[in-house]
Coordinates of C-alpha atoms in Angstrom, one line a residue:
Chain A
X1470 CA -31.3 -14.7 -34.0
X1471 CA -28.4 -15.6 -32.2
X1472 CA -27.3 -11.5 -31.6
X1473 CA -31.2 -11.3 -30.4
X1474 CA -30.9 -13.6 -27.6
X1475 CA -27.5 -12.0 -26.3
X1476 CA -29.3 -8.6 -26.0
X1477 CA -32.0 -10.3 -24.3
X1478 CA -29.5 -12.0 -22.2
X1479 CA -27.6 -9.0 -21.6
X1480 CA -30.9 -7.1 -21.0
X1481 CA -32.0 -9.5 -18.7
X1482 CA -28.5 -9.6 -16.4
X1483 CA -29.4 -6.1 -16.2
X1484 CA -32.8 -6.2 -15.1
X1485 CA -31.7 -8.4 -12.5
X1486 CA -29.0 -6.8 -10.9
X1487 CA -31.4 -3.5 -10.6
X1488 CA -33.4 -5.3 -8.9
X1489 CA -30.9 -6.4 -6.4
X1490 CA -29.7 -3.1 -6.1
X1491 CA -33.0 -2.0 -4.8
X1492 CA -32.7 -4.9 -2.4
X1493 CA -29.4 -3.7 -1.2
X1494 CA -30.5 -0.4 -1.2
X1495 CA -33.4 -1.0 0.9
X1496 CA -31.6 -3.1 3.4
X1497 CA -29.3 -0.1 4.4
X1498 CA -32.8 2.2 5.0
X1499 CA -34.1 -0.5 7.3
X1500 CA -34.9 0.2 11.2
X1501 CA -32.1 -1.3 13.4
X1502 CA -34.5 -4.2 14.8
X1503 CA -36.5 -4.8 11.7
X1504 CA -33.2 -6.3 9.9
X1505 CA -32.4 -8.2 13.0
X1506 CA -36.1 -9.5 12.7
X1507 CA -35.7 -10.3 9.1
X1508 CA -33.0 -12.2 10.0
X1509 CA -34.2 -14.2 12.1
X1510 CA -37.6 -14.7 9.9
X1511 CA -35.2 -16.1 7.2
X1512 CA -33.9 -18.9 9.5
X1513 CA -30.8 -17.6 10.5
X1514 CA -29.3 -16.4 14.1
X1515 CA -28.5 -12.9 13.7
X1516 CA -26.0 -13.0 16.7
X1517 CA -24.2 -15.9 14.9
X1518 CA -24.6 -14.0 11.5
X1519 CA -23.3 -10.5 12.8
X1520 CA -20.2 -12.2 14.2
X1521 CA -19.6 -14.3 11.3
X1522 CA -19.4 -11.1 9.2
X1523 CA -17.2 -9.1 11.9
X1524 CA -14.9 -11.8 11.7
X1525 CA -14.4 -11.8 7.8
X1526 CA -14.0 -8.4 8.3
X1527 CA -10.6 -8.8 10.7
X1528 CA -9.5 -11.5 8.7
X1529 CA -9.1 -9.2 5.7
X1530 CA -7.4 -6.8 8.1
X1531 CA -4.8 -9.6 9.5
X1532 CA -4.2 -11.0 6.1
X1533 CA -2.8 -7.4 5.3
X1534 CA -0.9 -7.0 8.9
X1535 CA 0.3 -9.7 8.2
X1536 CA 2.1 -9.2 4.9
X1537 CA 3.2 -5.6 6.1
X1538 CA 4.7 -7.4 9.1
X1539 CA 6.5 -10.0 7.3
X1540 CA 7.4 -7.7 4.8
X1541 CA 9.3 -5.2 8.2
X1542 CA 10.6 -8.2 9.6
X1543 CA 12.7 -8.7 6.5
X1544 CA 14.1 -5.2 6.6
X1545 CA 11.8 -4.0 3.4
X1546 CA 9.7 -0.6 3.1
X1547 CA 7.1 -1.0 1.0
X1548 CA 4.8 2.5 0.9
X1549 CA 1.5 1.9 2.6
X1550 CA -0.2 4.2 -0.4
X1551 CA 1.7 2.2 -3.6
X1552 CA -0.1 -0.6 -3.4
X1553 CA -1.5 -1.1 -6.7
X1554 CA -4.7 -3.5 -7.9
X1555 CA -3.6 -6.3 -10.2
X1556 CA -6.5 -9.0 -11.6
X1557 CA -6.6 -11.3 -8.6
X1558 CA -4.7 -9.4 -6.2
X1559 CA -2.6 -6.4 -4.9
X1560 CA 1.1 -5.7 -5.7
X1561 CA 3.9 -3.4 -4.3
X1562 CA 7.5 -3.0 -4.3
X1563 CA 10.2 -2.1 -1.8
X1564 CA 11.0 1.4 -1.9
X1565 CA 14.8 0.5 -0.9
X1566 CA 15.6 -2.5 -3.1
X1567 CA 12.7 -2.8 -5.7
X1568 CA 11.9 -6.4 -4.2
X1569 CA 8.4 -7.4 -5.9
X1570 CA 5.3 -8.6 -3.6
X1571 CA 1.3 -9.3 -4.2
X1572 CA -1.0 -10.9 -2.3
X1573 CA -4.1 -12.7 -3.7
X1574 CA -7.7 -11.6 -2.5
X1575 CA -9.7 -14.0 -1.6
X1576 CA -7.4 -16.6 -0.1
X1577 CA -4.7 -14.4 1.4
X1578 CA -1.8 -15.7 -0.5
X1579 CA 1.6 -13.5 -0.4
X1580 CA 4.2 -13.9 -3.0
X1581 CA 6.9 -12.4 -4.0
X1582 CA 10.5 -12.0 -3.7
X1583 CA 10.1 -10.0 -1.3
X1584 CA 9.2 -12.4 1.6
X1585 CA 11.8 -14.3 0.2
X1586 CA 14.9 -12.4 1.1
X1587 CA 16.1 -9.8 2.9
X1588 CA 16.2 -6.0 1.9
X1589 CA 20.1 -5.8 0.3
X1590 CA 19.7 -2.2 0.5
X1591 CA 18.4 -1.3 4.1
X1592 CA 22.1 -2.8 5.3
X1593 CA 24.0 -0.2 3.5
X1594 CA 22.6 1.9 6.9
X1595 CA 24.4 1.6 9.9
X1596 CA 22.3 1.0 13.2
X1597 CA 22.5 3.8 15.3
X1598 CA 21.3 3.9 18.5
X1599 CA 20.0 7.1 20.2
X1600 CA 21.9 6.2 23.2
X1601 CA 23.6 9.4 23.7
X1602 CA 20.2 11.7 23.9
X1603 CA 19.1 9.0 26.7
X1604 CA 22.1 9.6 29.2
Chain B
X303 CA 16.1 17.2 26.1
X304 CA 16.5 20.1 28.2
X305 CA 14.7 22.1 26.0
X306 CA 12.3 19.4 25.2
X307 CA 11.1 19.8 29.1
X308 CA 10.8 23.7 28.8
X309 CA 8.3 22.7 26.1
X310 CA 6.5 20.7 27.8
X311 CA 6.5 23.2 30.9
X312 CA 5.3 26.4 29.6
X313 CA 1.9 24.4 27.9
X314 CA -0.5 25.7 31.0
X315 CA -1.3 23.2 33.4
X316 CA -5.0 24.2 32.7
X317 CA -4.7 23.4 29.0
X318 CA -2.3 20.4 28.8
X319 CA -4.2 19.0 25.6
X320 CA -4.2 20.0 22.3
X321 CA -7.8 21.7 20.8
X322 CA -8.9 20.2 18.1
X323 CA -9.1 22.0 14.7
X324 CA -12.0 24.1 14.1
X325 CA -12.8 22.1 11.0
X326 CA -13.0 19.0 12.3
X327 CA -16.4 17.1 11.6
X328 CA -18.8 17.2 14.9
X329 CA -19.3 14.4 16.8
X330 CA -21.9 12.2 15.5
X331 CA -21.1 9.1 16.0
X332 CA -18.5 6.7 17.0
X333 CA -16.4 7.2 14.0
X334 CA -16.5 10.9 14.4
X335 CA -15.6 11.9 18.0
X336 CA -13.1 13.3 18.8
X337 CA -9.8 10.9 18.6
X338 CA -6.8 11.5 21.2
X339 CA -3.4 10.8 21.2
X340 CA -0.7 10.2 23.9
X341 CA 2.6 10.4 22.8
X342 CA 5.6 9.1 25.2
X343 CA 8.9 10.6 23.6
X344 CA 12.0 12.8 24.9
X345 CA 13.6 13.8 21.6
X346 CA 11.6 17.3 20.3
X347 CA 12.2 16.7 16.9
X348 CA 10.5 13.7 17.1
X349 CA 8.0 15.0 19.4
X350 CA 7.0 18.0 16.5
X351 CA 6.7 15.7 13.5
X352 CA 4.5 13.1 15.3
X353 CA 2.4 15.9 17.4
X354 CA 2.5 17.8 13.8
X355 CA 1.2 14.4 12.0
X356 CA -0.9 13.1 14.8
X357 CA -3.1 16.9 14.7
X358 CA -3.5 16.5 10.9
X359 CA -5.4 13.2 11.4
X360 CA -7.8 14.9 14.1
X361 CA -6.2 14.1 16.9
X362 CA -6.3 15.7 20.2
X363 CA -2.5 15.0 21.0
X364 CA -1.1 15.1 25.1
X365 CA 2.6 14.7 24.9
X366 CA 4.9 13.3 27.8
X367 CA 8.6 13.1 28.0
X368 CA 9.5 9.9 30.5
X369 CA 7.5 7.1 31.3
X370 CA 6.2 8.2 35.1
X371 CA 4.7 11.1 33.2
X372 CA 3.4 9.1 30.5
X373 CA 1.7 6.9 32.9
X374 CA -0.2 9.2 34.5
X375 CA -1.4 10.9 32.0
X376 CA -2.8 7.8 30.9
X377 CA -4.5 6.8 33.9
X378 CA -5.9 10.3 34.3
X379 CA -6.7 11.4 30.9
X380 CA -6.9 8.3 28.8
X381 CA -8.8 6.2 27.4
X382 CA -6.7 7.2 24.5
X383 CA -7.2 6.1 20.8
X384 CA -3.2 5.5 20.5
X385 CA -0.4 5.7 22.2
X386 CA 2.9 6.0 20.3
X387 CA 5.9 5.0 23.0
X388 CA 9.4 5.7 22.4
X389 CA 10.9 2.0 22.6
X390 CA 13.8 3.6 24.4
X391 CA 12.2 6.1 26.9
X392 CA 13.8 6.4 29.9
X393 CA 13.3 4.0 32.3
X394 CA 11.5 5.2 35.5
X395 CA 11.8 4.0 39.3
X396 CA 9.0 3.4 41.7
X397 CA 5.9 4.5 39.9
X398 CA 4.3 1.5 41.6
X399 CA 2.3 -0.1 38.7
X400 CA 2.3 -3.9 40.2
X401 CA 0.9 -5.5 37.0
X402 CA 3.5 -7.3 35.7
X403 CA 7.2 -8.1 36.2
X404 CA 10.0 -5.8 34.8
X405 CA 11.6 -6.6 31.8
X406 CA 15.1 -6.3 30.9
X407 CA 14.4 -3.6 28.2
X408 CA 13.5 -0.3 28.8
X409 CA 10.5 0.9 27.3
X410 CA 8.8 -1.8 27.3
X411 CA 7.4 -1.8 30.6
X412 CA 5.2 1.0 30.3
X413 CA 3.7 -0.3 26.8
X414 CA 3.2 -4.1 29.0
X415 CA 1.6 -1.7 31.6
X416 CA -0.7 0.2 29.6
X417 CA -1.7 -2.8 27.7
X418 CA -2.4 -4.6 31.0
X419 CA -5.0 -1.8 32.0
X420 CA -6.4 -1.5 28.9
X421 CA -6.2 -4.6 26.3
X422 CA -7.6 -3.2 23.5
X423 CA -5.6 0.0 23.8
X424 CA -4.1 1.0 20.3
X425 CA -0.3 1.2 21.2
X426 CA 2.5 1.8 18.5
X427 CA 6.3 1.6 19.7
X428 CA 8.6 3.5 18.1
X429 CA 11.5 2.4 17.7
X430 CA 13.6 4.6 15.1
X431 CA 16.8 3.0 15.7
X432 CA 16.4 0.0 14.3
X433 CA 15.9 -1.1 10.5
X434 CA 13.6 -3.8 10.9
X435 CA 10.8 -4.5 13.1
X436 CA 11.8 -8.1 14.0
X437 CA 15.3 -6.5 15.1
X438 CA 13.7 -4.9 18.1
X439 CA 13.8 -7.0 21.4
X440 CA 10.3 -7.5 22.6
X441 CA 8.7 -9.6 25.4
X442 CA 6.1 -12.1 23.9
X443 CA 3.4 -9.7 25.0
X444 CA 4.0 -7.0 22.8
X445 CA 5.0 -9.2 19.9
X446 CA 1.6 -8.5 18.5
X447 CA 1.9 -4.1 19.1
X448 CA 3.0 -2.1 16.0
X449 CA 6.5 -1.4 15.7
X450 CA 7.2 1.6 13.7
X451 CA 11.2 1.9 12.1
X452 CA 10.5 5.1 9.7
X453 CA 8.8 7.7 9.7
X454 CA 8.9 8.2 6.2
X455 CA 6.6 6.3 3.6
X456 CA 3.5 7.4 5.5
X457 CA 3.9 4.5 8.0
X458 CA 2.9 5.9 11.0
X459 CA -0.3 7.3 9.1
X460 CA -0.8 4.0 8.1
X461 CA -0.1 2.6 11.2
X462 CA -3.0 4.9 12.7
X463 CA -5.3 4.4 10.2
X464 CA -4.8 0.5 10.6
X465 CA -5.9 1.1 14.5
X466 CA -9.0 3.2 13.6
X467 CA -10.2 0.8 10.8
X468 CA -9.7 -1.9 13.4
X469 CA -11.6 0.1 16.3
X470 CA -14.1 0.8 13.5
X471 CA -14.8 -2.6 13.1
X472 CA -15.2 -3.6 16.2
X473 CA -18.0 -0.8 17.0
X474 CA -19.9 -1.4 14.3
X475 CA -23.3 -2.8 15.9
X476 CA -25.2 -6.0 15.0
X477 CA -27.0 -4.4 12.8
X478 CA -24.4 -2.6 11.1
X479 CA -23.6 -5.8 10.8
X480 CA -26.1 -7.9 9.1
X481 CA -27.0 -4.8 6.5
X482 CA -23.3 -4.8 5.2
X483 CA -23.8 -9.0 4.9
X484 CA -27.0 -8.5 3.5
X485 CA -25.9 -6.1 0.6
X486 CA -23.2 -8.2 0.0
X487 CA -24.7 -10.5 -0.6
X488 CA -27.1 -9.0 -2.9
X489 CA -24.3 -7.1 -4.9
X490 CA -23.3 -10.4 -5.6
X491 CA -26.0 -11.9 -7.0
X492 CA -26.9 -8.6 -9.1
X493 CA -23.3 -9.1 -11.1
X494 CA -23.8 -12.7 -11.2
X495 CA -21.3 -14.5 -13.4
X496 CA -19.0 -11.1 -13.2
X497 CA -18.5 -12.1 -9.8
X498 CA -16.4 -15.7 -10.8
X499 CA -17.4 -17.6 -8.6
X500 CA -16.6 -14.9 -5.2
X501 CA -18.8 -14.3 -3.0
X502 CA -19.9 -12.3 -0.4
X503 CA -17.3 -12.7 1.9
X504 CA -14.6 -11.9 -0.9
X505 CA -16.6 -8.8 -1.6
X506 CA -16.2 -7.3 2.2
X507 CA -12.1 -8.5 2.3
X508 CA -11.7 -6.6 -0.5
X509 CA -13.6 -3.6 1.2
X510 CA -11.3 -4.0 3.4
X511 CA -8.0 -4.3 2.0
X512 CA -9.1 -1.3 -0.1
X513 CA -9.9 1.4 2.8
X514 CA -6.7 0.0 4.6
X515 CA -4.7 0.5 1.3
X516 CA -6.2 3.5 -0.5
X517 CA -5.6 6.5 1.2
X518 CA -4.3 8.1 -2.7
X519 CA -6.9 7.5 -5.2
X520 CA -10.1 5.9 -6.3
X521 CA -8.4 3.7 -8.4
X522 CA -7.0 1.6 -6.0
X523 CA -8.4 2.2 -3.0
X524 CA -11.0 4.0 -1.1
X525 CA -10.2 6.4 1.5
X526 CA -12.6 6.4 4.7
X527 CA -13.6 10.0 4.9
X528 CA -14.6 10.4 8.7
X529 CA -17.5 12.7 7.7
X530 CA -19.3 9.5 7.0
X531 CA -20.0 6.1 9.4
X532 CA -18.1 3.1 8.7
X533 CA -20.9 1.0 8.1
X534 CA -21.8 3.7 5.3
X535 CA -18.3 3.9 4.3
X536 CA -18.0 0.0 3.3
X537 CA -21.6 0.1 1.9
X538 CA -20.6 2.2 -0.7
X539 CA -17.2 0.4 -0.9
X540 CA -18.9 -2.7 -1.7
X541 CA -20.9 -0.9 -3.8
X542 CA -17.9 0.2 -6.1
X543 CA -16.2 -2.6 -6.0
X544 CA -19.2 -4.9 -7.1
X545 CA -19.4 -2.3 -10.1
X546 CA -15.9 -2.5 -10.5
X547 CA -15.8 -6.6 -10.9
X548 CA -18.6 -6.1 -13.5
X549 CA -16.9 -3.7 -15.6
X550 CA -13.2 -5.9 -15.6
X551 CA -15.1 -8.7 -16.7
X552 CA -17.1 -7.0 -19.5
X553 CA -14.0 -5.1 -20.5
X554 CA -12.4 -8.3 -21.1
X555 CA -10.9 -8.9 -24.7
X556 CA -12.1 -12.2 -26.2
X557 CA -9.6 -14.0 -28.2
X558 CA -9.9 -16.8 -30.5
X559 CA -8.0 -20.1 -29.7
X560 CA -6.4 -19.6 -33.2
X561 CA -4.9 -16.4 -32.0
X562 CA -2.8 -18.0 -29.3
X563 CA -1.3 -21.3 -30.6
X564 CA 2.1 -21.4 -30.3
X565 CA 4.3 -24.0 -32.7
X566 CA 6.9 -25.8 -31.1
X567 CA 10.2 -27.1 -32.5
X568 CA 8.8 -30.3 -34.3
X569 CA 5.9 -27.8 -36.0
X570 CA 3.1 -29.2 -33.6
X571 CA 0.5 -26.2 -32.4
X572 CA -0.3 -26.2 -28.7
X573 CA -1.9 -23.9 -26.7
X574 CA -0.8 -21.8 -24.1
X575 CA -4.5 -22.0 -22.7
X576 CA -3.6 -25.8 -22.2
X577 CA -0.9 -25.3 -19.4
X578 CA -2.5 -22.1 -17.3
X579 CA -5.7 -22.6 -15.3
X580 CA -9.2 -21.2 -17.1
X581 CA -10.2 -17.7 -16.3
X582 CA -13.5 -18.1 -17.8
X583 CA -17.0 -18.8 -16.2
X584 CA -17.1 -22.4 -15.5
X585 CA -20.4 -24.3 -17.6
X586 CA -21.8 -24.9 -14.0
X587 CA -21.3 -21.7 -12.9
X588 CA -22.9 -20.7 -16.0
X589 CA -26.3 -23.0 -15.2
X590 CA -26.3 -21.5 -12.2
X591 CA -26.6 -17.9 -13.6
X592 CA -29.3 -18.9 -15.6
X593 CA -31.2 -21.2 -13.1
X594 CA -31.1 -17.5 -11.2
X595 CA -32.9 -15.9 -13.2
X596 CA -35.5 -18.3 -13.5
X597 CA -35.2 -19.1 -9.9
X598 CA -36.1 -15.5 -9.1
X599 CA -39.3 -15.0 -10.8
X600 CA -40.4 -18.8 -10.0
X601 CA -39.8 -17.8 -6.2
X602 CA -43.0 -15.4 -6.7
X603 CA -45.2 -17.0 -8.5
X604 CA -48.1 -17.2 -6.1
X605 CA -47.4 -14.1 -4.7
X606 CA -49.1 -11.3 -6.9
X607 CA -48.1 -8.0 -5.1
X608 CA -44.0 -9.3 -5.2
X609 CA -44.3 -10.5 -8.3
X610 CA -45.8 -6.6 -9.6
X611 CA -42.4 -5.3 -7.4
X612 CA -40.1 -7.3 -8.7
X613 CA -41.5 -6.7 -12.1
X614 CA -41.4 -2.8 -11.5
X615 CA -37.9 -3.0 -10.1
X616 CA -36.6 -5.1 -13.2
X617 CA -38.1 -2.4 -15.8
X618 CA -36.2 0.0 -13.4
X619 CA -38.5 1.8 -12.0
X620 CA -38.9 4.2 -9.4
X621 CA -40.9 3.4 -6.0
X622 CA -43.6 6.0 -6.7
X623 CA -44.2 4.3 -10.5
X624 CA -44.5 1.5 -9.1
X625 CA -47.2 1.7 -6.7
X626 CA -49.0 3.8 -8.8
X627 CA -48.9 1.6 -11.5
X628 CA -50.3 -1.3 -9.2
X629 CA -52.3 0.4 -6.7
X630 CA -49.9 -0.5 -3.8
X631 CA -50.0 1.7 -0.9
X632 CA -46.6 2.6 1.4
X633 CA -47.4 -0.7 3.5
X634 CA -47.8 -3.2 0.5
X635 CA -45.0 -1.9 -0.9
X636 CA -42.2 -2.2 1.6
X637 CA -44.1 -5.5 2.5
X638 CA -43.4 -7.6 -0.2
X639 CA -40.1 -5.6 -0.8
X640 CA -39.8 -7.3 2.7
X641 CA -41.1 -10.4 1.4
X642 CA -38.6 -10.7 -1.9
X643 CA -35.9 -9.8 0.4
X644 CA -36.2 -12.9 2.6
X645 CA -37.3 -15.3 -0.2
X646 CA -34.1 -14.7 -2.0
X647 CA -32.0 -14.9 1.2
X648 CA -34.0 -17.5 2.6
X649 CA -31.8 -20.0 4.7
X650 CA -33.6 -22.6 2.0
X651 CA -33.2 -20.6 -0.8
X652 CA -29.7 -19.3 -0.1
X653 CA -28.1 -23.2 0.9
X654 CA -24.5 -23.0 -0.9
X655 CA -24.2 -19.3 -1.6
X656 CA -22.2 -18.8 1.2

């Protein structure tokens, strides 16, 4: 009895979700002004609505500037492509010292040894200016 | 550098810019045309790799050696899509640009200038001299502009594809726009409690992060190939990824409570669940699955041709079956597609999904 209900649950989840695919789907197919009149029809201000979602968008992009920036500023090389999914967020290392970082989706939080010191191994370089190539 | 200037001499005035490579997608779109490059550098070596690196990401590359030459190439050939300046290119005398004061540091006045004629000009400095970004002196202005230390680790591909996404998103049109919120928003609601508790917004970041992150493989992230728009680009990256939450959380192991206990010293059992926040479905977020379902069909109940849609689309299928299983013609069908679409994303009916 109890088994029988979970299929129908299960069933039912997804029976559902095709039908919100085929909402999605048809959403993509629609003429440029009919989803801006839809919009609108459903009480909403589809100028306030389009920016709201272009600015979600560049927050997800500054919340990753972000970490790559504080993770340069501290001397650390992570590599752009090694960034590797975890449950709840993204994780990557320092090439040069092996420091540890992630950042959580969702709200943006970095951890990580990595933002908490500085790369040991990027010193072991001296600085070395190209001033002769300049003169 | 000597040799750097021969270089730059024998390209033919006529053909100062770099063609294109045959197999390059034609230009469709925004996201397709044809990208261009300036590059402001006096050292060849370094010239080659990002000219070589620069034409393997589709760019149309034009290449100047001091900053006079740099600037006009930008005033007469630009806009470009980037410009990668040499943080210590040489610093140039009377080229008249009267936008803002000089700065102590060379280099950096011609990045100030460019910026100052075109804001939302994609510059990078590069600055291979030093080990860390923060170590190279910039005026306030140009806190914000790329820095680029190494070549190595696929930064400056990175670095470009961090400008493109960027320009990407700020062309995508309002209607571009409100589809991508739209499906979303409806990806969410089709995983339901696989979601935990994200929502739409979460479901674009992650679009995001991924197409930013995964130039390497599917599995964790998703490359933007160019041949497609951007808007179709995160449509099917939502798409995946909405598939992707669904499958993590019926993948999930179930363990019994007895499994985990842990004794401590005195013998008592505790468990580890205890001290660690819950990863499961909260109960309310469980009511609200189910009042969803219900919710759904309840929406409909006075409207006979939605209701024969809906019912269609929930026994999966096609559009054709449908309407010839309920006599609806092309019209009556996208209309009350029309009309399920903005019952369920009514401003009512949507209050507190975000």
């Amino acid at each position: 009895m109890a088994e029988g209900r979970k299929m129908d649950k299960a069933n039912h989840d997804e029976r559902l979700e095709k039908v919100m695919n085929q909402l999605a789907d048809s959403v993509f197919a629609l003429p440029d002004e009919a989803i801006v009149a839809e919009v609108s029809e459903a009480g909403f201000d589809p100028d306030e609505e389009a920016a709201h979602t272009r600015i979600v968008l560049c927050e997800a992009m500054q919340t990753l500037e972000n970490v790559n920036s504080h993770l340069s500023n501290l001397g650390h090389t992570v590599d752009p492509n090694g960034w590797y999914r975890g449950r709840s967020g993204y994780h990557n290392t320092c090439v040069n010292c092996g420091s540890f970082v992630s950042f959580t989706i969702g709200t943006g939080e970095v951890r990580g040894e990595a933002l908490e010191t500085r790369c040991h191994e990027n010193g072991q370089y001296m600085t070395r200016r190209r001033e002769a190539s300049r003169e | 550098m000597g040799h750097l200037f021969s270089f730059i001499e024998t390209t033919p005035p006529s053909l100062p810019i770099e063609p294109l490579e045959p197999s390059l997608p034609p230009t469709k779109s925004i996201n397709a045309s044809p990208k261009s490059a300036l590059v402001v550098e006096n050292d060849e070596s370094l010239v080659n790799c990002f000219r070589e690196l620069l034409k393997k990401g589709g760019y149309a590359v034009r290449l100047a050696s001091d900053a006079e030459e740099g600037l006009r190439l930008f005033r007469e050939c630009g806009p470009f899509n980037v410009v990668l300046i040499n943080y210590y290119i040489p610093p140039r005398e009377g080229v008249g640009i009267d936008c803002l004061a000089p700065q102590q540091t060379h280099g950096v006045e011609l990045a100030m200038a460019i910026q100052h004629k075109n804001p939302s000009q994609g510059i990078i400095i590069v600055a291979l001299d030093y080990q860390r970004a923060a170590d190279v002196p910039r005026p306030p202005q140009l806190m914000h502009i790329p820095v680029l230390t190494q070549t190595g680790n696929g930064q400056l591909r990175s670095l470009l594809e961090t400008i493109e996404v960027h320009r990407a998103i700020n062309a995508l049109t309002r209607s571009e726009l409100l589809k991508l919120q739209r499906i979303a928003k409806f990806r969410i609601r089709g995983i339901g409690r696989a979601a935990r508790g994200r929502d739409w917004e979460d479901l674009l970041d992650e679009a995001i992060y991924r197409t930013l992150i995964g130039a390497k493989d599917t599995q964790n992230g998703r490359h933007w190939n160019r041949s497609v728009s951007f808007a179709q680009h995160l449509k099917g990256a939502v798409w995946g990824i909405a598939d992707y939450w669904k499958k993590q959380f019926k993948d999930e192991r179930i363990y019994l409570v007895s499994e985990l206990l842990i004794h401590d010293a005195e013998g008592d059992d505790y468990s580890p669940i205890d001290t660690v926040p819950s990863r499961q479905v909260p109960a309310d977020q469980h009511l609200i699955d189910k009042d969803e379902k219900e919710r759904v069909l309840v929406l409909f109940g006075d409207d006979r041709e939605a209701l024969q849609v809906l019912q269609g689309l929930m026994d999966g299928l096609r559009k054709t079956e449908i309407m010839s299983r309920h006599g609806l013609d092309e019209r009556k069908y996208a209309a009350a597609l029309k009309r399920i679409r903005l019952k369920l994303l009514d401003r009512r009916n949507d209050r507190g999904r975000g």
